[in-house]
PDB file of C-alpha atoms in Angstrom:
ATOM      1  CA  MET A 266      69.938 174.873 152.840  1.00  0.00           C
ATOM      2  CA  ILE A 267      67.120 172.378 152.593  1.00  0.00           C
ATOM      3  CA  GLU A 268      64.796 171.475 155.441  1.00  0.00           C
ATOM      4  CA  LEU A 269      65.429 168.079 157.005  1.00  0.00           C
ATOM      5  CA  ASP A 270      63.515 166.228 159.688  1.00  0.00           C
ATOM      6  CA  LYS A 271      64.711 163.388 161.930  1.00  0.00           C
ATOM      7  CA  LEU A 272      63.849 160.691 159.366  1.00  0.00           C
ATOM      8  CA  ASP A 273      65.774 162.532 156.646  1.00  0.00           C
ATOM      9  CA  LEU A 274      68.777 162.697 158.993  1.00  0.00           C
ATOM     10  CA  LYS A 275      68.475 158.966 159.695  1.00  0.00           C
ATOM     11  CA  ILE A 276      68.467 158.278 155.942  1.00  0.00           C
ATOM     12  CA  LEU A 277      71.546 160.429 155.387  1.00  0.00           C
ATOM     13  CA  THR A 278      73.375 158.872 158.335  1.00  0.00           C
ATOM     14  CA  ALA A 279      72.591 155.322 157.178  1.00  0.00           C
ATOM     15  CA  LEU A 280      73.699 156.043 153.610  1.00  0.00           C
ATOM     16  CA  GLN A 281      76.943 157.656 154.766  1.00  0.00           C
ATOM     17  CA  GLU A 282      77.740 154.384 156.526  1.00  0.00           C
ATOM     18  CA  ASN A 283      76.688 152.196 153.592  1.00  0.00           C
ATOM     19  CA  GLY A 284      75.678 153.761 150.289  1.00  0.00           C
ATOM     20  CA  ARG A 285      74.740 150.357 148.854  1.00  0.00           C
ATOM     21  CA  LEU A 286      71.751 149.768 151.115  1.00  0.00           C
ATOM     22  CA  SER A 287      68.703 148.606 149.192  1.00  0.00           C
ATOM     23  CA  ASN A 288      65.514 150.582 149.748  1.00  0.00           C
ATOM     24  CA  LEU A 289      64.177 147.740 151.902  1.00  0.00           C
ATOM     25  CA  GLU A 290      67.349 147.696 154.046  1.00  0.00           C
ATOM     26  CA  LEU A 291      67.237 151.475 154.348  1.00  0.00           C
ATOM     27  CA  ALA A 292      63.577 151.397 155.358  1.00  0.00           C
ATOM     28  CA  GLU A 293      64.349 148.809 158.042  1.00  0.00           C
ATOM     29  CA  ALA A 294      67.320 150.845 159.287  1.00  0.00           C
ATOM     30  CA  ILE A 295      65.201 153.976 159.805  1.00  0.00           C
ATOM     31  CA  ASN A 296      62.077 152.111 160.925  1.00  0.00           C
ATOM     32  CA  LEU A 297      59.810 153.312 158.115  1.00  0.00           C
ATOM     33  CA  SER A 298      57.974 151.425 155.382  1.00  0.00           C
ATOM     34  CA  PRO A 299      59.715 151.168 151.972  1.00  0.00           C
ATOM     35  CA  SER A 300      57.379 153.414 149.964  1.00  0.00           C
ATOM     36  CA  PRO A 301      57.743 156.593 152.072  1.00  0.00           C
ATOM     37  CA  THR A 302      61.462 155.821 152.479  1.00  0.00           C
ATOM     38  CA  LEU A 303      61.877 155.803 148.708  1.00  0.00           C
ATOM     39  CA  ARG A 304      59.930 159.076 148.350  1.00  0.00           C
ATOM     40  CA  ARG A 305      62.148 160.726 150.968  1.00  0.00           C
ATOM     41  CA  LEU A 306      65.279 159.355 149.330  1.00  0.00           C
ATOM     42  CA  LYS A 307      64.255 160.665 145.893  1.00  0.00           C
ATOM     43  CA  ARG A 308      63.521 164.109 147.409  1.00  0.00           C
ATOM     44  CA  LEU A 309      66.941 164.187 149.104  1.00  0.00           C
ATOM     45  CA  GLU A 310      68.573 163.317 145.764  1.00  0.00           C
ATOM     46  CA  GLN A 311      66.550 165.883 143.788  1.00  0.00           C
ATOM     47  CA  GLU A 312      67.212 168.648 146.302  1.00  0.00           C
ATOM     48  CA  GLY A 313      70.940 167.913 146.223  1.00  0.00           C
ATOM     49  CA  ALA A 314      71.442 166.746 149.810  1.00  0.00           C
ATOM     50  CA  ILE A 315      72.729 163.522 148.238  1.00  0.00           C
ATOM     51  CA  ALA A 316      75.123 164.663 145.538  1.00  0.00           C
ATOM     52  CA  ARG A 317      76.096 161.217 144.175  1.00  0.00           C
ATOM     53  CA  TYR A 318      76.936 157.636 145.047  1.00  0.00           C
ATOM     54  CA  VAL A 319      80.511 156.353 144.731  1.00  0.00           C
ATOM     55  CA  ALA A 320      82.745 153.428 145.648  1.00  0.00           C
ATOM     56  CA  LEU A 321      85.617 154.386 147.957  1.00  0.00           C
ATOM     57  CA  LEU A 322      88.780 152.667 146.782  1.00  0.00           C
ATOM     58  CA  ASP A 323      91.866 151.855 148.856  1.00  0.00           C
ATOM     59  CA  PRO A 324      94.801 153.601 147.115  1.00  0.00           C
ATOM     60  CA  ALA A 325      97.483 151.420 148.737  1.00  0.00           C
ATOM     61  CA  LYS A 326      95.795 148.194 147.584  1.00  0.00           C
ATOM     62  CA  LEU A 327      95.735 149.611 144.051  1.00  0.00           C
ATOM     63  CA  GLY A 328      99.448 150.442 143.918  1.00  0.00           C
ATOM     64  CA  LEU A 329      99.123 154.091 144.983  1.00  0.00           C
ATOM     65  CA  GLY A 330     100.955 153.887 148.305  1.00  0.00           C
ATOM     66  CA  LEU A 331     102.413 157.407 148.368  1.00  0.00           C
ATOM     67  CA  GLU A 332     100.068 160.207 149.418  1.00  0.00           C
ATOM     68  CA  ALA A 333     101.031 163.852 149.816  1.00  0.00           C
ATOM     69  CA  PHE A 334      99.583 167.281 150.374  1.00  0.00           C
ATOM     70  CA  VAL A 335     101.025 169.867 148.017  1.00  0.00           C
ATOM     71  CA  ARG A 336     100.689 173.597 148.598  1.00  0.00           C
ATOM     72  CA  VAL A 337     100.939 175.678 145.421  1.00  0.00           C
ATOM     73  CA  MET A 338     101.527 179.401 145.070  1.00  0.00           C
ATOM     74  CA  LEU A 339     100.874 181.200 141.791  1.00  0.00           C
ATOM     75  CA  ASP A 340     102.344 184.471 140.589  1.00  0.00           C
ATOM     76  CA  LYS A 341      99.491 186.935 141.151  1.00  0.00           C
ATOM     77  CA  ARG A 342     100.643 189.059 138.196  1.00  0.00           C
ATOM     78  CA  GLU A 343     100.325 186.142 135.770  1.00  0.00           C
ATOM     79  CA  ARG A 344      96.575 185.767 136.441  1.00  0.00           C
ATOM     80  CA  GLN A 345      96.730 182.011 135.946  1.00  0.00           C
ATOM     81  CA  PHE A 346      94.102 181.083 138.531  1.00  0.00           C
ATOM     82  CA  ALA A 347      91.421 179.997 136.050  1.00  0.00           C
ATOM     83  CA  GLY A 348      94.001 178.187 133.919  1.00  0.00           C
ATOM     84  CA  PHE A 349      95.382 176.346 136.950  1.00  0.00           C
ATOM     85  CA  ALA A 350      91.889 175.341 138.087  1.00  0.00           C
ATOM     86  CA  GLN A 351      91.217 173.941 134.596  1.00  0.00           C
ATOM     87  CA  ALA A 352      94.580 172.181 134.341  1.00  0.00           C
ATOM     88  CA  VAL A 353      94.226 170.431 137.698  1.00  0.00           C
ATOM     89  CA  GLN A 354      91.060 168.737 136.402  1.00  0.00           C
ATOM     90  CA  GLN A 355      93.247 166.862 133.897  1.00  0.00           C
ATOM     91  CA  TRP A 356      95.801 165.569 136.430  1.00  0.00           C
ATOM     92  CA  PRO A 357      94.607 162.159 137.667  1.00  0.00           C
ATOM     93  CA  GLU A 358      97.096 162.165 140.556  1.00  0.00           C
ATOM     94  CA  VAL A 359      95.205 165.072 142.138  1.00  0.00           C
ATOM     95  CA  VAL A 360      92.285 163.664 144.123  1.00  0.00           C
ATOM     96  CA  THR A 361      91.302 166.959 145.769  1.00  0.00           C
ATOM     97  CA  CYS A 362      92.163 170.575 145.062  1.00  0.00           C
ATOM     98  CA  HIS A 363      91.113 173.518 147.182  1.00  0.00           C
ATOM     99  CA  ALA A 364      91.609 177.232 146.511  1.00  0.00           C
ATOM    100  CA  MET A 365      92.910 178.633 149.775  1.00  0.00           C
ATOM    101  CA  ALA A 366      93.111 181.923 151.626  1.00  0.00           C
ATOM    102  CA  GLY A 367      96.424 182.606 153.305  1.00  0.00           C
ATOM    103  CA  GLU A 368     100.020 181.885 152.425  1.00  0.00           C
ATOM    104  CA  MET A 369      99.402 179.489 149.516  1.00  0.00           C
ATOM    105  CA  ASP A 370      96.830 179.640 146.739  1.00  0.00           C
ATOM    106  CA  TYR A 371      95.946 175.944 146.376  1.00  0.00           C
ATOM    107  CA  LEU A 372      96.112 172.810 148.491  1.00  0.00           C
ATOM    108  CA  LEU A 373      96.251 169.554 146.545  1.00  0.00           C
ATOM    109  CA  ARG A 374      95.855 166.037 147.911  1.00  0.00           C
ATOM    110  CA  VAL A 375      97.722 163.745 145.554  1.00  0.00           C
ATOM    111  CA  VAL A 376      98.417 160.005 145.294  1.00  0.00           C
ATOM    112  CA  PHE A 377     101.285 158.247 143.528  1.00  0.00           C
ATOM    113  CA  GLU A 378     102.830 154.840 143.000  1.00  0.00           C
ATOM    114  CA  ASP A 379     106.152 155.939 144.466  1.00  0.00           C
ATOM    115  CA  LEU A 380     108.574 158.840 144.910  1.00  0.00           C
ATOM    116  CA  ALA A 381     109.725 158.644 141.271  1.00  0.00           C
ATOM    117  CA  HIS A 382     106.112 159.109 140.110  1.00  0.00           C
ATOM    118  CA  PHE A 383     105.729 162.067 142.509  1.00  0.00           C
ATOM    119  CA  SER A 384     108.970 163.607 141.223  1.00  0.00           C
ATOM    120  CA  ARG A 385     107.854 163.301 137.590  1.00  0.00           C
ATOM    121  CA  PHE A 386     104.516 164.919 138.421  1.00  0.00           C
ATOM    122  CA  VAL A 387     106.122 167.880 140.207  1.00  0.00           C
ATOM    123  CA  MET A 388     108.924 168.445 137.685  1.00  0.00           C
ATOM    124  CA  ASP A 389     107.105 167.680 134.426  1.00  0.00           C
ATOM    125  CA  THR A 390     103.563 168.833 135.206  1.00  0.00           C
ATOM    126  CA  LEU A 391     103.162 171.079 138.211  1.00  0.00           C
ATOM    127  CA  LEU A 392     106.274 173.236 137.851  1.00  0.00           C
ATOM    128  CA  GLN A 393     105.727 173.478 134.087  1.00  0.00           C
ATOM    129  CA  HIS A 394     102.357 175.159 134.541  1.00  0.00           C
ATOM    130  CA  PRO A 395     102.548 178.901 133.836  1.00  0.00           C
ATOM    131  CA  GLY A 396     102.358 181.052 136.917  1.00  0.00           C
ATOM    132  CA  VAL A 397     103.450 178.432 139.478  1.00  0.00           C
ATOM    133  CA  VAL A 398     106.097 180.116 141.618  1.00  0.00           C
ATOM    134  CA  ASP A 399     106.290 177.872 144.686  1.00  0.00           C
ATOM    135  CA  VAL A 400     105.432 174.311 145.641  1.00  0.00           C
ATOM    136  CA  LYS A 401     105.711 172.816 149.119  1.00  0.00           C
ATOM    137  CA  SER A 402     104.976 169.165 149.797  1.00  0.00           C
ATOM    138  CA  SER A 403     104.206 167.131 152.896  1.00  0.00           C
ATOM    139  CA  PHE A 404     104.064 163.349 152.715  1.00  0.00           C
ATOM    140  CA  VAL A 405     101.480 161.333 154.616  1.00  0.00           C
ATOM    141  CA  LEU A 406     103.082 158.911 157.062  1.00  0.00           C
ATOM    142  CA  GLN A 407      99.843 157.522 158.465  1.00  0.00           C
ATOM    143  CA  ALA A 408      96.164 158.405 158.087  1.00  0.00           C
ATOM    144  CA  ILE A 409      94.823 158.855 161.612  1.00  0.00           C
ATOM    145  CA  LYS A 410      91.255 159.703 160.586  1.00  0.00           C
ATOM    146  CA  GLN A 411      89.855 159.555 157.093  1.00  0.00           C
ATOM    147  CA  THR A 412      86.141 159.738 156.453  1.00  0.00           C
ATOM    148  CA  THR A 413      83.709 161.008 153.884  1.00  0.00           C
ATOM    149  CA  ALA A 414      80.884 161.169 156.444  1.00  0.00           C
ATOM    150  CA  LEU A 415      79.715 164.692 157.247  1.00  0.00           C
ATOM    151  CA  PRO A 416      78.695 165.617 160.794  1.00  0.00           C
ATOM    152  CA  LEU A 417      74.911 166.020 160.855  1.00  0.00           C
ATOM    153  CA  ASP A 418      74.262 166.592 164.578  1.00  0.00           C
ATOM    154  CA  HIS A 419      73.758 170.331 164.109  1.00  0.00           C
ATOM    155  CA  LEU A 420      70.790 169.670 161.804  1.00  0.00           C
ATOM    156  CA  GLY A 421      68.859 167.824 164.495  1.00  0.00           C
ATOM    157  CA  ARG A 422      69.114 170.550 167.105  1.00  0.00           C
ATOM    158  CA  PRO A 423      66.239 172.971 167.573  1.00  0.00           C
ATOM    159  CA  GLY A 424      67.017 176.332 165.975  1.00  0.00           C
TER     160      GLY A 424
END
């Protein structure tokens, strides 16, 4: 873990709200001059606190109105864990994949145009992968909270 002070936390908080802030806008937001703001920003990028900058797209507005969480169980005897982890990288419908402890081995968050697209993915891709023995799906009815912002309050508390 890297060391962060209050100004670093202000930078991270501001960028989580708007990653397109110019250096001048960021400096104004944290009440610091542009030059030291830029130095701090570059350090946060180099040390990996800021992993990357992205645009967050709205799936529904781009024709991907069906979202689901899919739990996948693999046959432990088949030893397909590395192969599954590699395969999932090639499936554009999968927007997140987590290896899990517990009842299932993987949790996938997937997006599709419609139920027919989902069905094709499950039948022609997921269930065709060697070692997949069980798949359970839950469809998203409504997103109640969806954020990419990480909680940073714990970093500002005295240790």
